[in-house]
XYZ file of C-alpha atoms in Angstrom:
664
model
C 21.672 5.742 18.976
C 18.910 7.473 21.575
C 15.477 5.528 21.651
C 12.327 7.899 20.974
C 10.287 5.824 23.469
C 12.730 8.015 26.084
C 11.589 11.414 24.582
C 10.903 13.744 27.593
C 7.085 14.194 27.734
C 5.956 11.555 25.519
C 2.182 10.059 26.440
C 2.168 6.596 27.686
C -0.252 5.765 24.934
C 2.714 6.983 22.242
C 5.322 5.271 24.361
C 3.120 1.849 23.855
C 2.197 2.453 20.127
C 6.268 2.681 20.100
C 7.180 -0.039 21.724
C 4.740 -2.116 20.048
C 5.820 -0.920 16.572
C 9.357 -2.037 17.565
C 8.063 -5.317 18.278
C 5.644 -6.042 15.546
C 8.266 -4.237 13.124
C 11.296 -6.554 13.981
C 15.185 -5.158 14.104
C 16.200 -1.906 12.171
C 17.923 -3.698 8.653
C 21.366 -3.258 8.870
C 21.222 -1.142 5.264
C 18.698 1.583 5.390
C 16.468 1.462 2.265
C 16.036 4.171 -0.452
C 13.202 6.350 1.163
C 14.657 5.999 4.516
C 17.770 7.681 3.072
C 15.810 10.519 1.561
C 14.860 11.267 4.773
C 18.786 11.834 5.651
C 19.078 14.284 2.519
C 20.932 11.263 0.375
C 19.800 9.777 -2.828
C 21.177 6.385 -2.528
C 21.760 5.324 -6.491
C 21.958 2.052 -6.528
C 18.654 1.330 -5.677
C 17.259 3.498 -8.279
C 19.607 3.411 -11.366
C 19.498 1.513 -13.379
C 15.514 0.939 -13.576
C 14.682 -2.619 -12.946
C 14.655 -5.161 -15.873
C 13.112 -8.452 -16.002
C 14.658 -11.512 -16.820
C 14.267 -11.718 -20.749
C 13.525 -15.399 -20.696
C 10.384 -15.045 -17.794
C 9.325 -11.628 -19.808
C 8.948 -13.730 -22.989
C 6.776 -16.438 -20.985
C 4.787 -13.520 -19.281
C 4.031 -11.771 -22.597
C 2.846 -15.525 -24.042
C 0.479 -15.332 -20.856
C -0.667 -11.971 -21.274
C -1.566 -12.850 -25.020
C -3.709 -15.531 -23.996
C -5.169 -13.672 -21.064
C -5.620 -10.699 -23.269
C -7.741 -12.871 -25.598
C -10.052 -14.184 -22.914
C -10.183 -11.092 -21.279
C -11.523 -9.119 -24.487
C -13.696 -12.270 -25.867
C -14.894 -14.283 -22.798
C -15.099 -12.355 -19.533
C -18.140 -10.888 -18.338
C -16.919 -7.694 -16.586
C -20.126 -6.061 -16.520
C -22.003 -9.146 -15.652
C -19.443 -9.754 -12.760
C -20.492 -6.076 -11.597
C -24.064 -6.144 -12.179
C -24.832 -9.954 -10.436
C -21.923 -9.276 -7.570
C -20.441 -12.628 -8.192
C -17.549 -13.823 -10.045
C -18.771 -17.285 -11.514
C -16.699 -20.442 -10.898
C -16.111 -21.003 -14.582
C -14.438 -17.509 -14.589
C -12.278 -18.333 -11.544
C -11.430 -22.364 -13.392
C -10.410 -20.031 -16.610
C -8.073 -18.332 -14.645
C -6.446 -21.386 -12.813
C -6.232 -22.955 -16.262
C -4.525 -19.936 -17.606
C -2.149 -20.355 -14.874
C -2.804 -16.782 -13.964
C -4.004 -17.889 -10.287
C -0.659 -20.124 -9.477
C 1.805 -18.036 -11.467
C 4.126 -17.007 -8.628
C 3.844 -20.422 -7.082
C 7.191 -22.667 -8.105
C 6.758 -24.870 -10.613
C 7.516 -27.943 -8.663
C 4.391 -27.147 -6.718
C 2.091 -26.778 -10.264
C 2.612 -23.004 -10.612
C 4.468 -21.370 -13.241
C 7.013 -20.031 -10.688
C 6.719 -16.326 -12.199
C 8.385 -13.316 -10.208
C 6.544 -10.331 -8.544
C 6.895 -7.999 -11.644
C 5.522 -10.377 -13.841
C 2.823 -11.155 -11.511
C 1.848 -7.329 -11.648
C 1.985 -6.985 -15.229
C -0.729 -9.618 -15.284
C -2.677 -8.140 -12.584
C -2.366 -4.909 -14.284
C -4.069 -6.460 -17.480
C -6.845 -7.965 -15.424
C -7.213 -4.276 -13.886
C -7.727 -2.922 -17.089
C -10.339 -5.080 -18.049
C -12.466 -5.506 -14.358
C -11.345 -4.415 -10.837
C -13.455 -7.076 -8.970
C -11.368 -10.117 -10.907
C -7.908 -8.299 -10.213
C -8.749 -8.135 -6.399
C -9.778 -11.477 -6.057
C -7.022 -12.716 -8.289
C -4.654 -10.753 -5.817
C -5.981 -11.926 -2.635
C -5.674 -15.094 -3.617
C -1.998 -15.281 -4.553
C -0.353 -11.967 -2.759
C -1.644 -12.447 0.823
C -4.084 -15.510 0.688
C -1.415 -18.418 -0.154
C 1.751 -15.998 0.178
C 2.339 -17.186 3.673
C 2.311 -20.549 2.525
C 4.799 -19.889 0.140
C 7.133 -17.598 2.094
C 7.220 -19.494 5.428
C 5.540 -22.857 4.884
C 7.871 -26.356 5.313
C 8.448 -28.321 2.819
C 6.048 -30.555 3.398
C 3.286 -27.923 3.851
C 4.071 -26.940 0.518
C 3.550 -30.104 -0.955
C 0.869 -30.344 0.705
C -1.322 -27.614 -0.146
C 0.702 -25.528 -3.054
C -0.289 -27.632 -5.776
C -4.097 -27.308 -5.043
C -3.707 -23.373 -4.444
C -1.972 -23.371 -8.102
C -4.738 -25.466 -9.481
C -8.091 -25.164 -7.925
C -8.449 -23.657 -4.402
C -8.741 -20.362 -3.814
C -7.602 -18.922 -0.662
C -8.179 -16.042 1.953
C -6.527 -13.986 4.446
C -7.681 -13.780 7.786
C -6.101 -10.770 9.358
C -9.067 -7.991 9.896
C -11.620 -8.357 12.391
C -14.753 -6.281 13.593
C -12.504 -4.188 15.901
C -9.379 -4.688 13.676
C -8.760 -2.679 10.808
C -5.695 -0.873 10.039
C -4.689 -1.878 13.946
C -3.615 -5.119 12.639
C -1.826 -5.462 15.467
C -5.051 -5.410 18.017
C -6.011 -8.816 16.903
C -8.592 -10.179 19.338
C -9.067 -13.466 17.689
C -6.857 -15.912 20.256
C -5.765 -19.170 20.604
C -5.253 -21.866 23.533
C -3.008 -24.799 23.500
C -4.458 -28.110 24.107
C -1.799 -31.062 23.850
C -0.099 -30.519 20.624
C -2.870 -28.456 19.108
C -4.315 -24.983 19.276
C -7.435 -24.320 19.840
C -8.823 -20.996 18.127
C -11.524 -18.521 19.172
C -12.633 -15.327 17.114
C -13.962 -13.727 14.565
C -12.604 -12.264 11.101
C -14.378 -9.680 9.080
C -13.427 -8.829 5.055
C -11.824 -12.135 4.110
C -11.982 -11.687 0.384
C -12.874 -14.901 -0.884
C -13.409 -16.018 2.450
C -16.900 -17.955 1.472
C -15.113 -19.845 -1.810
C -11.864 -20.480 -0.135
C -10.538 -24.271 0.259
C -7.484 -22.741 2.320
C -7.380 -19.908 5.235
C -4.378 -18.083 6.491
C -5.603 -17.175 10.076
C -3.829 -14.389 12.323
C -4.577 -15.311 15.918
C -2.725 -14.111 19.288
C -1.944 -16.325 22.221
C -4.460 -16.033 25.397
C -1.884 -15.317 28.108
C -2.479 -13.668 31.327
C -1.275 -10.411 30.871
C -2.918 -10.316 27.491
C 0.524 -9.344 25.752
C 0.670 -13.305 23.882
C 1.870 -12.869 20.931
C 0.437 -13.691 17.191
C 0.864 -16.924 15.018
C -0.313 -17.771 12.199
C -2.180 -20.643 11.094
C -3.645 -22.780 7.676
C -7.548 -23.640 8.384
C -9.778 -25.264 5.890
C -13.617 -24.372 5.989
C -14.659 -27.669 6.455
C -12.602 -27.787 9.880
C -15.400 -28.204 12.803
C -15.837 -24.836 14.482
C -15.678 -22.828 11.540
C -18.376 -21.027 10.756
C -18.629 -18.853 7.464
C -21.596 -16.756 8.945
C -21.719 -14.023 6.264
C -20.673 -14.537 2.696
C -20.507 -11.256 0.927
C -22.413 -7.621 1.680
C -23.187 -5.619 -1.124
C -20.641 -3.059 -1.704
C -20.240 0.676 -3.952
C -16.839 -0.952 -6.008
C -15.633 -4.248 -6.505
C -18.799 -5.494 -6.287
C -17.919 -9.092 -7.588
C -15.434 -9.907 -4.953
C -17.071 -11.554 -1.761
C -15.808 -10.684 1.466
C -16.817 -13.502 4.307
C -17.199 -13.058 8.188
C -15.780 -16.259 9.669
C -16.245 -17.598 13.255
C -14.094 -19.762 15.109
C -15.972 -21.750 17.620
C -12.825 -23.458 19.329
C -11.443 -24.639 16.144
C -8.435 -27.564 16.700
C -5.372 -26.753 14.432
C -2.846 -29.397 14.439
C 0.426 -28.526 15.103
C 1.329 -29.101 11.476
C -0.601 -26.249 10.427
C 1.494 -23.792 12.362
C 3.247 -21.403 9.793
C 6.420 -20.425 10.524
C 7.609 -20.211 14.063
C 5.143 -19.259 17.082
C 4.856 -15.878 17.940
C 5.794 -14.198 14.833
C 2.351 -14.164 12.792
C 2.490 -10.149 12.896
C 5.756 -10.089 10.894
C 4.341 -12.574 8.323
C 1.301 -10.560 7.964
C 3.465 -7.356 7.154
C 5.782 -9.364 4.618
C 2.633 -10.452 2.771
C 1.205 -7.230 2.670
C 4.152 -5.716 0.875
C 2.770 -8.188 -2.173
C -0.599 -7.507 -1.789
C 0.160 -3.465 -1.760
C 1.834 -4.110 -5.150
C -0.797 -6.214 -6.544
C -3.616 -3.679 -5.654
C -1.205 -0.884 -7.114
C -1.036 -2.879 -10.608
C -5.028 -3.555 -10.547
C -5.148 0.576 -10.009
C -2.876 1.084 -13.147
C -4.465 -1.342 -15.448
C -7.860 0.792 -14.384
C -6.431 4.299 -14.604
C -4.629 3.753 -18.367
C -8.083 2.375 -19.473
C -9.897 5.224 -18.208
C -7.271 7.695 -19.740
C -7.123 6.242 -22.984
C -11.180 6.254 -23.163
C -11.472 9.692 -21.870
C -8.985 11.236 -24.212
C -10.572 9.786 -27.391
C -13.803 11.139 -25.767
C -12.487 14.265 -25.563
C -11.382 14.386 -29.232
C -14.575 13.007 -30.906
C -16.822 15.078 -28.633
C -17.662 18.213 -30.062
C -19.236 21.296 -28.052
C -19.456 24.970 -29.225
C -18.061 24.015 -32.700
C -15.227 22.308 -31.629
C -13.777 18.846 -29.610
C -13.753 19.044 -25.866
C -9.810 18.428 -26.344
C -9.027 21.506 -28.241
C -9.970 23.140 -24.935
C -6.972 24.176 -22.458
C -8.763 23.214 -19.372
C -9.470 19.569 -21.041
C -5.790 19.377 -22.555
C -4.882 20.064 -18.519
C -6.706 16.711 -17.427
C -4.852 14.557 -20.375
C -1.703 15.857 -20.003
C -2.266 14.691 -16.044
C -4.005 11.196 -16.927
C -0.815 10.378 -18.808
C 1.886 11.957 -16.468
C 0.108 10.011 -13.506
C -0.148 6.693 -15.285
C 3.661 6.918 -16.471
C 4.456 7.696 -12.957
C 2.519 4.979 -11.326
C 3.983 2.653 -13.563
C 7.389 4.168 -12.755
C 6.642 3.432 -8.868
C 5.056 0.130 -9.227
C 7.624 -1.793 -11.432
C 10.437 -0.093 -9.355
C 8.643 -1.765 -6.090
C 8.384 -5.198 -7.716
C 12.006 -4.900 -8.734
C 13.037 -4.196 -5.367
C 10.825 -7.424 -4.072
C 12.151 -9.278 -7.023
C 16.101 -8.886 -6.031
C 14.865 -9.541 -2.377
C 15.904 -5.912 -1.112
C 16.003 -5.972 2.842
C 14.620 -2.675 3.495
C 11.192 -1.873 1.502
C 8.397 -1.859 4.110
C 8.017 2.006 3.723
C 8.707 1.631 -0.410
C 5.613 -0.774 -0.878
C 3.599 1.629 1.589
C 4.196 4.478 -0.893
C 3.516 2.321 -3.641
C 0.462 1.706 -2.346
C -0.434 5.173 -1.149
C 0.788 6.718 -4.335
C -0.856 4.824 -7.102
C -4.402 4.699 -5.297
C -4.350 8.268 -4.714
C -2.809 9.405 -8.404
C -4.768 6.351 -9.739
C -8.300 7.782 -8.067
C -7.084 11.342 -9.577
C -6.848 10.030 -12.965
C -9.660 8.497 -12.970
C -11.693 11.347 -11.742
C -10.280 13.337 -14.344
C -11.559 10.925 -17.251
C -15.294 11.042 -15.801
C -14.997 14.894 -15.747
C -13.764 14.525 -19.180
C -16.315 12.624 -20.412
C -19.090 14.292 -18.319
C -22.804 12.741 -17.759
C -21.828 10.089 -20.380
C -19.040 8.884 -17.985
C -21.899 8.246 -15.309
C -23.585 5.527 -17.287
C -23.658 1.995 -16.513
C -22.537 0.285 -19.565
C -19.445 2.951 -19.854
C -16.461 1.555 -18.021
C -15.216 4.517 -16.566
C -18.180 4.435 -14.421
C -17.294 1.294 -13.027
C -13.414 1.644 -13.074
C -14.321 5.075 -10.835
C -16.659 2.611 -8.378
C -13.573 -0.140 -8.104
C -10.749 2.530 -7.812
C -12.141 4.138 -4.841
C -11.690 1.038 -2.134
C -7.817 1.341 -2.987
C -7.623 4.681 -0.875
C -8.910 2.469 2.260
C -7.624 -1.009 2.118
C -4.366 -2.453 2.616
C -3.788 0.558 5.457
C -5.996 3.477 5.159
C -3.714 6.239 3.329
C -4.106 8.601 6.136
C -2.585 5.610 8.715
C 0.307 4.915 5.870
C 1.171 9.160 5.652
C 1.976 8.645 9.394
C 3.995 5.108 9.063
C 5.964 6.711 6.247
C 6.474 10.039 8.219
C 7.346 7.634 11.290
C 9.338 4.753 10.137
C 10.907 6.454 7.238
C 12.487 9.305 9.585
C 12.804 7.171 13.001
C 16.420 6.829 12.402
C 17.237 10.260 11.523
C 14.816 11.580 14.173
C 17.027 8.937 16.954
C 20.368 10.688 16.196
C 18.597 14.175 16.486
C 17.253 13.227 20.015
C 20.844 11.659 20.999
C 22.535 14.931 20.029
C 19.778 16.984 22.152
C 20.494 14.819 24.878
C 24.211 14.752 25.055
C 24.401 18.579 24.810
C 20.884 20.123 25.271
C 19.353 20.880 28.782
C 16.356 18.588 29.797
C 13.450 20.251 31.410
C 13.883 17.944 34.623
C 17.791 18.350 34.997
C 19.732 20.291 37.391
C 22.285 23.194 36.063
C 25.342 21.160 37.500
C 24.254 18.030 35.769
C 23.830 19.820 32.468
C 26.844 21.621 32.841
C 28.958 18.526 33.450
C 27.438 16.510 30.666
C 28.270 19.293 28.063
C 31.408 19.525 28.970
C 32.241 15.517 28.745
C 30.082 15.532 25.311
C 31.385 18.847 23.788
C 34.887 16.881 23.970
C 33.447 13.597 22.630
C 34.537 13.844 18.580
C 32.106 11.026 17.564
C 29.204 13.211 18.878
C 30.565 16.780 17.775
C 30.881 15.643 14.171
C 27.072 14.811 14.108
C 26.314 17.466 16.169
C 28.207 20.379 14.232
C 26.585 20.058 10.971
C 23.283 19.729 12.599
C 23.137 22.585 14.695
C 24.384 24.822 11.809
C 21.490 23.548 9.843
C 18.603 23.838 12.504
C 19.841 26.868 14.113
C 21.145 28.816 11.097
C 19.611 27.248 8.264
C 22.833 26.314 6.548
C 21.970 23.133 4.189
C 23.737 20.325 3.809
C 26.093 19.100 0.804
C 23.462 18.495 -2.351
C 23.077 14.881 -3.009
C 23.867 14.119 -6.827
C 22.697 11.973 -9.808
C 25.282 10.521 -11.278
C 25.459 8.802 -14.854
C 22.140 9.966 -16.070
C 21.003 10.655 -19.655
C 22.283 14.299 -20.883
C 18.776 15.602 -21.675
C 17.696 14.751 -17.719
C 20.288 16.343 -16.257
C 18.301 19.449 -14.958
C 15.296 17.731 -13.867
C 17.911 15.630 -11.711
C 19.595 18.815 -9.867
C 15.698 20.030 -9.021
C 15.219 16.866 -7.344
C 18.651 16.844 -5.807
C 17.290 20.078 -4.439
C 14.057 19.106 -3.158
C 15.347 15.876 -1.736
C 18.063 18.090 0.714
C 15.408 20.836 1.337
C 13.073 17.715 2.444
C 15.447 16.448 4.914
C 16.016 19.952 6.230
C 11.991 20.466 7.106
C 11.941 17.153 8.791
C 14.650 18.583 11.185
C 13.345 21.734 11.532
C 9.501 20.612 12.205
C 10.956 17.766 14.674
C 12.931 20.752 16.372
C 9.907 22.804 16.244
C 7.226 20.706 17.627
C 9.662 18.261 19.500
C 7.430 15.208 21.449
C 4.130 17.308 20.144
C 4.693 16.368 16.624
C 3.658 12.312 17.223
C 0.447 14.188 17.417
C 0.265 16.451 14.797
C -0.657 14.231 11.938
C -1.148 17.081 9.425
C 2.603 18.224 9.820
C 3.531 14.262 9.251
C 1.198 13.932 6.224
C 2.776 16.940 4.552
C 6.503 15.792 5.094
C 5.511 11.978 4.197
C 3.575 13.279 1.189
C 6.920 15.044 0.176
C 8.392 11.678 0.422
C 6.053 9.691 -1.503
C 6.703 12.384 -4.415
C 10.376 12.689 -4.134
C 10.438 8.915 -4.366
C 7.880 9.185 -7.264
C 10.203 11.802 -9.098
C 13.138 9.672 -8.781
C 11.284 6.278 -10.057
C 9.936 8.276 -12.720
C 13.570 9.916 -13.929
C 14.954 6.538 -13.499
C 12.315 4.764 -15.713
C 12.631 8.001 -18.400
C 16.145 7.616 -18.286
C 15.830 3.724 -19.230
C 13.369 4.515 -21.719
C 15.710 6.817 -23.461
C 18.665 4.869 -23.367
C 16.514 1.901 -25.243
C 14.671 4.087 -27.893
C 18.022 6.148 -28.728
C 19.649 2.637 -29.185
C 16.628 1.422 -31.140
C 16.634 4.600 -33.275
C 12.894 5.004 -32.666
C 12.944 8.442 -30.928
C 10.091 9.382 -33.259
C 7.490 6.990 -31.955
C 4.296 8.404 -30.956
C 3.696 6.161 -27.863
C 7.301 6.967 -26.798
C 6.862 10.579 -27.122
C 3.452 10.583 -25.159
C 5.192 8.834 -22.570
C 8.479 11.424 -22.477
C 6.444 14.537 -22.236
C 4.142 12.703 -19.956
C 7.077 11.902 -17.468
C 8.251 15.461 -17.579
C 5.162 16.864 -17.005
C 4.710 14.385 -13.792
C 8.372 15.885 -12.833
C 6.757 19.129 -13.057
C 3.737 18.507 -11.328
C 5.320 16.733 -8.315
C 7.600 19.904 -7.944
C 4.532 22.156 -7.788
C 3.055 20.249 -5.041
C 6.176 19.622 -2.890
C 6.541 23.374 -2.910
C 2.736 23.624 -1.680
C 3.397 20.960 0.800
C 6.889 23.023 2.172
C 4.920 26.218 2.378
C 1.748 24.377 4.198
C 4.199 23.664 7.134
C 4.463 27.382 7.665
C 1.192 28.766 6.194
C -1.961 26.638 7.115
C -5.301 26.345 8.480
C -4.660 23.896 11.138
C -5.461 26.224 13.901
C -8.764 26.622 12.772
C -9.328 22.778 11.579
C -8.658 21.967 15.118
C -10.982 24.452 16.460
C -13.576 23.611 13.791
C -13.153 19.861 14.222
C -13.510 20.082 18.027
C -16.940 22.065 17.856
C -18.107 19.976 15.367
C -17.840 17.189 17.673
C -19.061 18.854 20.505
C -22.261 19.355 18.839
C -22.654 15.771 17.138
C -22.031 14.351 20.534
C -25.491 16.023 21.899
C -27.312 13.843 18.535
C -28.957 10.645 19.743
C -26.807 7.620 18.579
C -30.231 6.201 17.530
C -30.212 8.262 14.623
C -26.806 7.327 12.995
C -25.084 4.264 12.225
C -22.385 3.234 14.843
C -19.345 0.861 14.800
C -20.356 -2.908 16.090
C -17.532 -3.070 18.437
C -17.738 0.851 19.501
C -16.130 0.454 23.043
C -18.116 3.565 24.111
C -21.696 3.087 21.946
C -22.083 -0.719 21.074
C -25.510 -1.251 20.434
C -26.707 2.139 20.473
C -26.997 2.980 17.049
C -29.606 2.737 14.027
C -29.595 -0.851 12.330
C -29.198 0.389 8.455
C -32.516 -0.315 6.200
C -31.465 -3.132 3.623
C -34.695 -3.497 2.138
C -34.001 -3.938 -1.455
C -30.171 -4.480 -1.014
C -29.289 -7.918 -2.243
C -28.017 -10.154 0.528
C -25.572 -13.342 0.575
C -26.483 -15.282 3.523
C -23.578 -17.638 5.193
C -24.664 -20.968 5.496
C -21.400 -22.355 7.332
C -19.942 -23.936 4.382
C -17.608 -23.004 1.369
C -19.470 -22.028 -2.223
C -18.608 -23.164 -5.519
C -15.513 -25.278 -4.289
C -15.279 -28.562 -5.227
C -16.639 -30.707 -2.269
C -13.988 -32.842 -1.859
C -11.076 -30.115 -1.767
C -10.779 -29.754 1.928
C -11.789 -33.298 2.610
C -8.873 -34.769 0.866
C -6.150 -32.887 3.610
C-alpha cells in the first residue's frame, strides 16, 4: 500500500501533519471498522446487526439506579439554581457519589458499581434531561478525568486512587492549554527527568472541575533538544508543591454550573509511581479517553433534546393561535416530526457506539467521532426547533428549553470542534482507500517528474502484475467510465425494511464512488479543500446514522411483533420517526452529492479573502485577540468584565474534603 505522505506536490506542512497523525493514532488496526468499510462501498453487517443489547442483569441493575436517580432529579436537584448561581453545590456532588452515579463504571472491587458504557450513558442521558451542567460534570469525572487510571493504571495505582474516585474525589482531565485546543498533539506543558522523578512545567486551561478535584490526569511532553519529545500521562494532586489553580472558573453562556479551571505547574515534582501506562504513550491514552467522553457528551445532548422535544410538542398542541392549536399547522408539524426523527436517530447512533465500546471493538475512533458530531449537530437542530415552536416563551429563563438551548451549543465545539472532526472523519475514514488509489496511480500512471522511458518500463512491468491489475481495472472503470462497483447488501432484515435498506446500499455505493472521483479530481489539493472533505464526511456520518437507525428499528420491530404490541403509541411514534429520519438523511445526502459539483466555493474563497484583507487594516486594539497568538499576542483590547461574576483562584481546591490529597 502506498503512503499518502509520498504524494507529489504535498506541502511540507501537510506532510508533517500526516506524520504526526500517524504517530498519534498508531498503526492501522488489522480489521477495518464499520465506517472505513463504508468508504470502500462495503456494509459490514456484523458491526451493525443485530443492534447491541445490554446484559439483562446489568440492565436490571441500571434500571434500579435510574429509578433512584429519577426520584432525586425530580424532587431535589436544583437545576435552575445551579444555572443561575453558576455552581454545583457540594451536597449535589456528594448525593451523586452516594447514589453511585459518580463511580458507576469503576470496578466493584474498587468501590464502584462496575457497570458498562451503555448503562453509564443511559444515566448520563437522564441527567442531561434535567441539567446539562451536571451531565458535563459527571462526564468529565468519569469519562476522561479518571478513565486513564481505569484503563492504564497499574493494580497498585488502581487500589490507591479508584476507591476515592468512586466515593469522594472528583477528577479533572488536563489536556487543553492556552495555545492547544483541537490540536491536542501540540502540547506545550513539558517535563524533565530528575533522578527517578519527573518535573513538570506549563499551564492547562478548560480543566472541568479542576478547582474541585482531588486528582488530575495531566498530559505533558518530554523536553528534548530537538523539540520532538513524546507525550506522557501523569497523575497529580492539587496539594502537590508547585500546583497553582489560579483561576477556578469563568462565567459562561451555558453549562454555567460547571467549573473550568486554569492550572499552572511550577516545577511540580511527580514521582515515577504517578506515571500512567508507558512513558511516551500519553497522547494515545488521551485519544482512548476521548472515545468515552464523546459518547457521554452525546448522551447528555440526547437527554436535553428529548426534553425539549416533548415540551415543545405539548406546547404546540395546547397553544392556540388563529383559533386553532399550533400543532394543526403543517410547518409546525414539520418541526415536530423532525425533532422526533432526530432524537430517534441520536439514540440509535449513541447506543450503537456504546455497544461497540462495551464489546471492545478494535477500530472505532472514527465511529466515536461521528457519534459526537452527529449527536451534537442534530441535537442542536432539535433544540432549535423546540425554541421556534415555543416562540417568545421559550426565551424565558424559567422555561427549561431556554437553558437546554444554551447548554447545547457548547457541544458543537468541545471534544473536538465539529469542523475538525469532519476533516478527521474524511481523512482517517478514507485513508486506506486513498492509499490504495495512490498505489495504483504510482504503479500505472506517469508522474510529473518521471521520464518517458522510466514510465514505459514501469507501466509494462506493472500491467503484467495480476495483483495490481485486479485492483486497477475495477478502479479505472469506476473513476474513468463511471461504472459503479457491485451493490452492497443488507441481509436478514425485517421485510418491512427491505426497501429502505436497498436505498441505503445504493447511497453507500455512491459515496464510495464520489470519494474516488473527488480524490482523482483534486489530487493532492484535496488536503486543503476542507469544504469538499466536509461534504464527503457528512455523507459518511449520515450513512452511519442511517445504518444505526435501521438496525435499531429492526430490533424494535422484532421485539414489538414478538410481544404483540404493534399498536403501542410510543412505538408508533418511534417507528414513524425512524422512517422519517431515513428520508431526511437521504435528501440531505443528495444535497451533499450535488454540492460537490454545484457550489459557491469559489465565491466563498474570494469573499473570505476580501473580508480578511479589510479586517487586516483594522486596529487590533479594537478587538479581543487570542492570548497566545504567535502574531498578535498582547495587542488586543481587554474585555470589559464589569458586572460579570468572577471566580478568583487561590491555589487550593474548593469544596473538597481537606484530607483528600493529603492522605496519598
